[in-house]
Short mmCIF file of C-alpha atoms in Angstrom, two decimals:
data_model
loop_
_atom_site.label_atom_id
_atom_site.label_comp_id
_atom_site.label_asym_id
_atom_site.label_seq_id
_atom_site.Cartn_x
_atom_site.Cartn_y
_atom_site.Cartn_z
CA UNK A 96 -16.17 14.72 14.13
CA UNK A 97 -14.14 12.00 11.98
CA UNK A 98 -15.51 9.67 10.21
CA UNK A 99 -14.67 6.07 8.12
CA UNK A 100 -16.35 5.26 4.87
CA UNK A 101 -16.17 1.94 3.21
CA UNK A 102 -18.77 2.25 0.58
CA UNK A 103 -18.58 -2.11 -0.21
CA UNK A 104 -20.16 -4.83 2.28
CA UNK A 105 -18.64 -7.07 0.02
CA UNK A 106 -15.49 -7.89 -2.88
CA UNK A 107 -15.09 -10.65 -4.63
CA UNK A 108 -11.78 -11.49 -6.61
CA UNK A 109 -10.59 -14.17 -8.62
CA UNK A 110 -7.12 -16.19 -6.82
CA UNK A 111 -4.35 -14.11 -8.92
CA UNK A 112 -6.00 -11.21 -9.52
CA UNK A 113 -5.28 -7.68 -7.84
CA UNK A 114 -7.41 -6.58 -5.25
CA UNK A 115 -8.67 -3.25 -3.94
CA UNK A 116 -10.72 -2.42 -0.88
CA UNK A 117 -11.68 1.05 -0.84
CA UNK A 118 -11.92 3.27 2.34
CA UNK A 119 -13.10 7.45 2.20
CA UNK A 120 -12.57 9.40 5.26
CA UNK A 121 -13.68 12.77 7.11
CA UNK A 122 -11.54 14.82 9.78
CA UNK A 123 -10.96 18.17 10.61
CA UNK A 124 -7.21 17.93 10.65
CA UNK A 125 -4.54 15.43 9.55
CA UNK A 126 -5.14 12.38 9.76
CA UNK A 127 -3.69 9.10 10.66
CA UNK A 128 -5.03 6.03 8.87
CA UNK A 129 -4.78 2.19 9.52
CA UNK A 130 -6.04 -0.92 8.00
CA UNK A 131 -7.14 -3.95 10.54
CA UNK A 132 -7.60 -7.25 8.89
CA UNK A 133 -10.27 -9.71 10.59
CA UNK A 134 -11.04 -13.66 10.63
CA UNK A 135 -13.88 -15.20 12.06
CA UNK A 136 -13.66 -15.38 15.46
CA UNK A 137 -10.89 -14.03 15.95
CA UNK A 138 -10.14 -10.27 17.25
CA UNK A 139 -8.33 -7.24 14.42
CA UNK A 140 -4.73 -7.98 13.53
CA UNK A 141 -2.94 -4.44 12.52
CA UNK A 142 -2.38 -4.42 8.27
CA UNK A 143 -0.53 -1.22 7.57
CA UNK A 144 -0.88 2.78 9.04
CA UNK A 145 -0.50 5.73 7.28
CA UNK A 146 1.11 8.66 9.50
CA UNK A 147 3.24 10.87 7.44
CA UNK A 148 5.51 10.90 4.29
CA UNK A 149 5.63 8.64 1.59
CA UNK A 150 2.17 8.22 0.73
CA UNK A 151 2.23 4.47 -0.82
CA UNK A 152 2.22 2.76 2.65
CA UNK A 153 3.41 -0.94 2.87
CA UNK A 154 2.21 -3.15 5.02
CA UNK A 155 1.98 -7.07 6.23
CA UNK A 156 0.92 -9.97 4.21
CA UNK A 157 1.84 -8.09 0.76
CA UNK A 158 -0.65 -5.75 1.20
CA UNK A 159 -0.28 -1.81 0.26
CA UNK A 160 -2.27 1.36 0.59
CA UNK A 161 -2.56 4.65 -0.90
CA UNK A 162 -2.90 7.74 0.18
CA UNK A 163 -4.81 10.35 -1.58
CA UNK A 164 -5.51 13.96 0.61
CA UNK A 165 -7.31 15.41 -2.52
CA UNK A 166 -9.61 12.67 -2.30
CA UNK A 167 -9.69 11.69 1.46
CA UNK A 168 -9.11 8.21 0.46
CA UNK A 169 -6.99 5.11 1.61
CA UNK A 170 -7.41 2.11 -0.20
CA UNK A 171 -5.93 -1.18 0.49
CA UNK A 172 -4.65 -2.78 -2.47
CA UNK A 173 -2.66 -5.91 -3.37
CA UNK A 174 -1.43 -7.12 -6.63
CA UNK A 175 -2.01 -10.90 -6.56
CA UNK A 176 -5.32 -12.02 -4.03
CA UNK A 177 -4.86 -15.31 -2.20
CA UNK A 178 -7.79 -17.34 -0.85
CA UNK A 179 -6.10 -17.10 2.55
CA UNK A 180 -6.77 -13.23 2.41
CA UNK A 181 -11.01 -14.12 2.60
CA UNK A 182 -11.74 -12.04 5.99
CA UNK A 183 -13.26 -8.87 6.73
CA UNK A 184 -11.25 -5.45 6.47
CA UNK A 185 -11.45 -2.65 8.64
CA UNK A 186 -10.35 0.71 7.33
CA UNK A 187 -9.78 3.43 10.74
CA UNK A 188 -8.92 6.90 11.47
CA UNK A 189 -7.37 9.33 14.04
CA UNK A 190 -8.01 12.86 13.61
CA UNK A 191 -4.32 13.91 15.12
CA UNK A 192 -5.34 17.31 16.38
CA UNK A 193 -8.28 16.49 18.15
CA UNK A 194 -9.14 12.90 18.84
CA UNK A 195 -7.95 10.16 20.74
CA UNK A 196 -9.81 7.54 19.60
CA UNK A 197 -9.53 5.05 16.56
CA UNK A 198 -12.94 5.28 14.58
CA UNK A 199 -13.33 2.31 11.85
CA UNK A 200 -15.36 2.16 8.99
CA UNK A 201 -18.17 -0.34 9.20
CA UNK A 202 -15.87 -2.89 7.47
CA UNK A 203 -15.38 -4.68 4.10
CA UNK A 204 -15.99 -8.80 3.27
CA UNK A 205 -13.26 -9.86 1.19
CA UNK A 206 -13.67 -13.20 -1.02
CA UNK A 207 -11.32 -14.43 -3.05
CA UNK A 208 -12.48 -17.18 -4.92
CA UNK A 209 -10.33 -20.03 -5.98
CA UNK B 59 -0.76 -13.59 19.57
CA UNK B 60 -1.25 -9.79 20.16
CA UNK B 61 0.05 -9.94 23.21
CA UNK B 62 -3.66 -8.55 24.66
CA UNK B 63 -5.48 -10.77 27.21
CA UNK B 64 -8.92 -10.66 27.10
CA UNK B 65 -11.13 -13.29 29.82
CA UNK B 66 -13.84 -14.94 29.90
CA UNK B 67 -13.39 -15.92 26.07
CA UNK B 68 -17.48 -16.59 26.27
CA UNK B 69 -19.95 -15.79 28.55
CA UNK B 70 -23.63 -16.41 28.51
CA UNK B 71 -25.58 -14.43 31.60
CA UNK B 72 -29.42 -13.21 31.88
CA UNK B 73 -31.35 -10.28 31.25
CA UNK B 74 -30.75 -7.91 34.36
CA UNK B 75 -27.49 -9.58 35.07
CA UNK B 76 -24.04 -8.10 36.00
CA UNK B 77 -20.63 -9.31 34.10
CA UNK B 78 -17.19 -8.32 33.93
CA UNK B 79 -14.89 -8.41 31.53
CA UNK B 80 -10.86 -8.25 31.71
CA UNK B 81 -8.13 -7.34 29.51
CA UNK B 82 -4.54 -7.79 30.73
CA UNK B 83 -2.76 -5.02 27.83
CA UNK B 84 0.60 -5.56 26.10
CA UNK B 85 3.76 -5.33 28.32
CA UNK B 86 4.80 -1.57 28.19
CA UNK B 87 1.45 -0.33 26.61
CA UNK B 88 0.11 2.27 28.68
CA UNK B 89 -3.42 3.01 26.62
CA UNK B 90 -6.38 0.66 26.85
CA UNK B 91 -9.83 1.04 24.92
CA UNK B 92 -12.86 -0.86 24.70
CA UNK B 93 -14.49 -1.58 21.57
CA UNK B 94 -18.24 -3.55 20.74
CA UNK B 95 -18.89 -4.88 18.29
CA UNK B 96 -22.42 -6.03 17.02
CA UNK B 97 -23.95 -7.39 13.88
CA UNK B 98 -26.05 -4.33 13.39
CA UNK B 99 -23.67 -1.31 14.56
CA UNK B 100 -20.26 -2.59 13.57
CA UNK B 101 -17.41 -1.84 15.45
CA UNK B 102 -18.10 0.87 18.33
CA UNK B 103 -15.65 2.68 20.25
CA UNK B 104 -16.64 2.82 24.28
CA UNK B 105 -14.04 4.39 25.75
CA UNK B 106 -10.20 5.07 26.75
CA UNK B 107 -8.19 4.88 29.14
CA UNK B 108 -4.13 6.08 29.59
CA UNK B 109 -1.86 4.95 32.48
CA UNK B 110 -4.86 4.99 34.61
CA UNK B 111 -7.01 7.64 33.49
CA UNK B 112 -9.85 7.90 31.54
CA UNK B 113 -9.24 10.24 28.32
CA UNK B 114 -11.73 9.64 25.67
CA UNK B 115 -15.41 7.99 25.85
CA UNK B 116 -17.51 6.86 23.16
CA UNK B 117 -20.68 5.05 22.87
CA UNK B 118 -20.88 3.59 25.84
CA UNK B 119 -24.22 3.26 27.85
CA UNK B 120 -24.44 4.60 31.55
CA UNK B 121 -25.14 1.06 32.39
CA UNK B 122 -21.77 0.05 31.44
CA UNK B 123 -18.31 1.44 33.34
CA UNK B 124 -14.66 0.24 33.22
CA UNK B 125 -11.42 1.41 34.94
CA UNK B 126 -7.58 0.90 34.46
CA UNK B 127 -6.02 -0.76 37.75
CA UNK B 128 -2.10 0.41 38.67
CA UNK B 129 -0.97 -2.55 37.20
CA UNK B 130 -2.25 -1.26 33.73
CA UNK B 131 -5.08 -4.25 33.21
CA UNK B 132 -8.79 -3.03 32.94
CA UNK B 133 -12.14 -4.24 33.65
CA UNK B 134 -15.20 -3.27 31.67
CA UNK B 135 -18.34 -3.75 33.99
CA UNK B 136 -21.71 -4.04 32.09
CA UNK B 137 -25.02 -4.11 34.47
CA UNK B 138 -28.47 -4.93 34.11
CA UNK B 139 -27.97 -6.42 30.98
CA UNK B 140 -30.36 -6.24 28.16
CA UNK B 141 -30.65 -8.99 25.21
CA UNK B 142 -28.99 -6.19 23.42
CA UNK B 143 -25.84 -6.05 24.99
CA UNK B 144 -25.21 -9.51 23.13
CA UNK B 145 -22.18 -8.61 21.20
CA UNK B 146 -17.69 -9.25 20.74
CA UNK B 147 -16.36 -7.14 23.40
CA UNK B 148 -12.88 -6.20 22.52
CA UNK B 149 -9.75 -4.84 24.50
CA UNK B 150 -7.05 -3.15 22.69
CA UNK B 151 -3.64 -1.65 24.03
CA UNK B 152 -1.28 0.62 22.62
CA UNK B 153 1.89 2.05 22.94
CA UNK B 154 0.76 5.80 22.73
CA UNK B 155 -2.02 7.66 22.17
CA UNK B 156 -1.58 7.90 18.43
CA UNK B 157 -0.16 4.50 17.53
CA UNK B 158 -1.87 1.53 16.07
CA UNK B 159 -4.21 -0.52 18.47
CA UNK B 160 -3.62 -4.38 19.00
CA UNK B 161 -6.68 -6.32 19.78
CA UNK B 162 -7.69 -9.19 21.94
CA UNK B 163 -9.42 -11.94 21.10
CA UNK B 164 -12.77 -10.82 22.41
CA UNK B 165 -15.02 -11.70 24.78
CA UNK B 166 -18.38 -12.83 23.43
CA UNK B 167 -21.15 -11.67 25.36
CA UNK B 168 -24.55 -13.82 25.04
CA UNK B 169 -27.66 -12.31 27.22
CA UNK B 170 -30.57 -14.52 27.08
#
């Protein structure tokens, strides 16, 4: 079975500073890995997806991710947190071999605090 | 704009009621899945459905069913609803079955 980790409920970040949202996962082959981005009310806008090759993935809105196979991690970073990026972040995963479905993690509060 | 079409936006209904809920998918995406999503259990996968057929299922209750029409749009049929079943309800479409999934804008569920 896969499985989504993200071990906060909550980050808070000063305006300016980097931020980093971290996401663990668990699947019994490769897998493919997406960030969703959510505001209130509102329904998961796609951030970034990690399928193969380069493994510093960039996506929308200046944000990045990395991953790591050694650690089954892909955390969503970006150098310079704007209030506008307060929402809640959804790290998912597709086993490729196996699954069809997108499981998520049980999602991250971002805060970034003027 | 995802390009997903989710209706009714809000619904309130009774215990032991019967709703359903549409999503019209993105032009050209043949994969549609239903998601819940709750305070308490996050974001749950229900189930799948490609070009018509239904290829993956999740949590979803036996009091619940949905279907893909020709046309590509689904409908996900909840029954004898419980004050449980309060919850988003989202539709999401993709391209394939291993691309990324864009969302709706929900369909909030109230059972009172």
């Amino acid at each position: 079975a896969q499985s989504v980790a993200q071990p906060e409920d909550q980050v808070n970040v000063a305006e300016g500073n980097p931020l980093t949202v971290k996401c663990t996962y668990s699947v019994s082959g490769n897998p493919y890995l997406f960030w969703y981005v959510q505001y209130p009310n509102r329904g998961l806008q796609f951030l970034l997806k990690y399928i193969t090759g380069d493994n510093l993935v960039k996506g929308s809105y200046g944000f990045e991710a990395e991953f790591n196979k050694s650690q089954t991690s892909f955390h969503l970073k970006k150098p310079s947190a704007l209030v506008s990026d307060s929402a809640l972040y959804f790290c998912a995963v597709r086993d490729v071999g196996s699954a069809r479905q997108l499981t998520f993690g049980s999602g991250t509060q971002l805060t970034v605090l003027p | 704009d995802s390009g997903v079409t989710q209706t009714p936006k809000h619904l309130i209904t009774a215990t032991g009621q019967r709703v359903t809920l549409r999503c019209s998918p993105r032009s050209g995406d043949l994969s549609v899945y239903w998601y819940q999503q709750s305070l308490d259990q996050g974001l749950q996968f229900l189930i799948q459905y490609y070009n018509g057929e239904e290829r993956a299922k999740g949590n979803i209750l036996e009091r619940f069913s949905a279907q893909q029409f020709p046309d590509l749009h689904s409908e996900l049929n909840l029954s004898s609803l419980e004050l449980g079943d309060s919850a988003l309800y989202f539709c999401a479409s993709s391209v394939s079955e291993i691309g990324e999934l864009f969302f709706g804008e929900g369909s909030r569920l109230t059972v009172l």
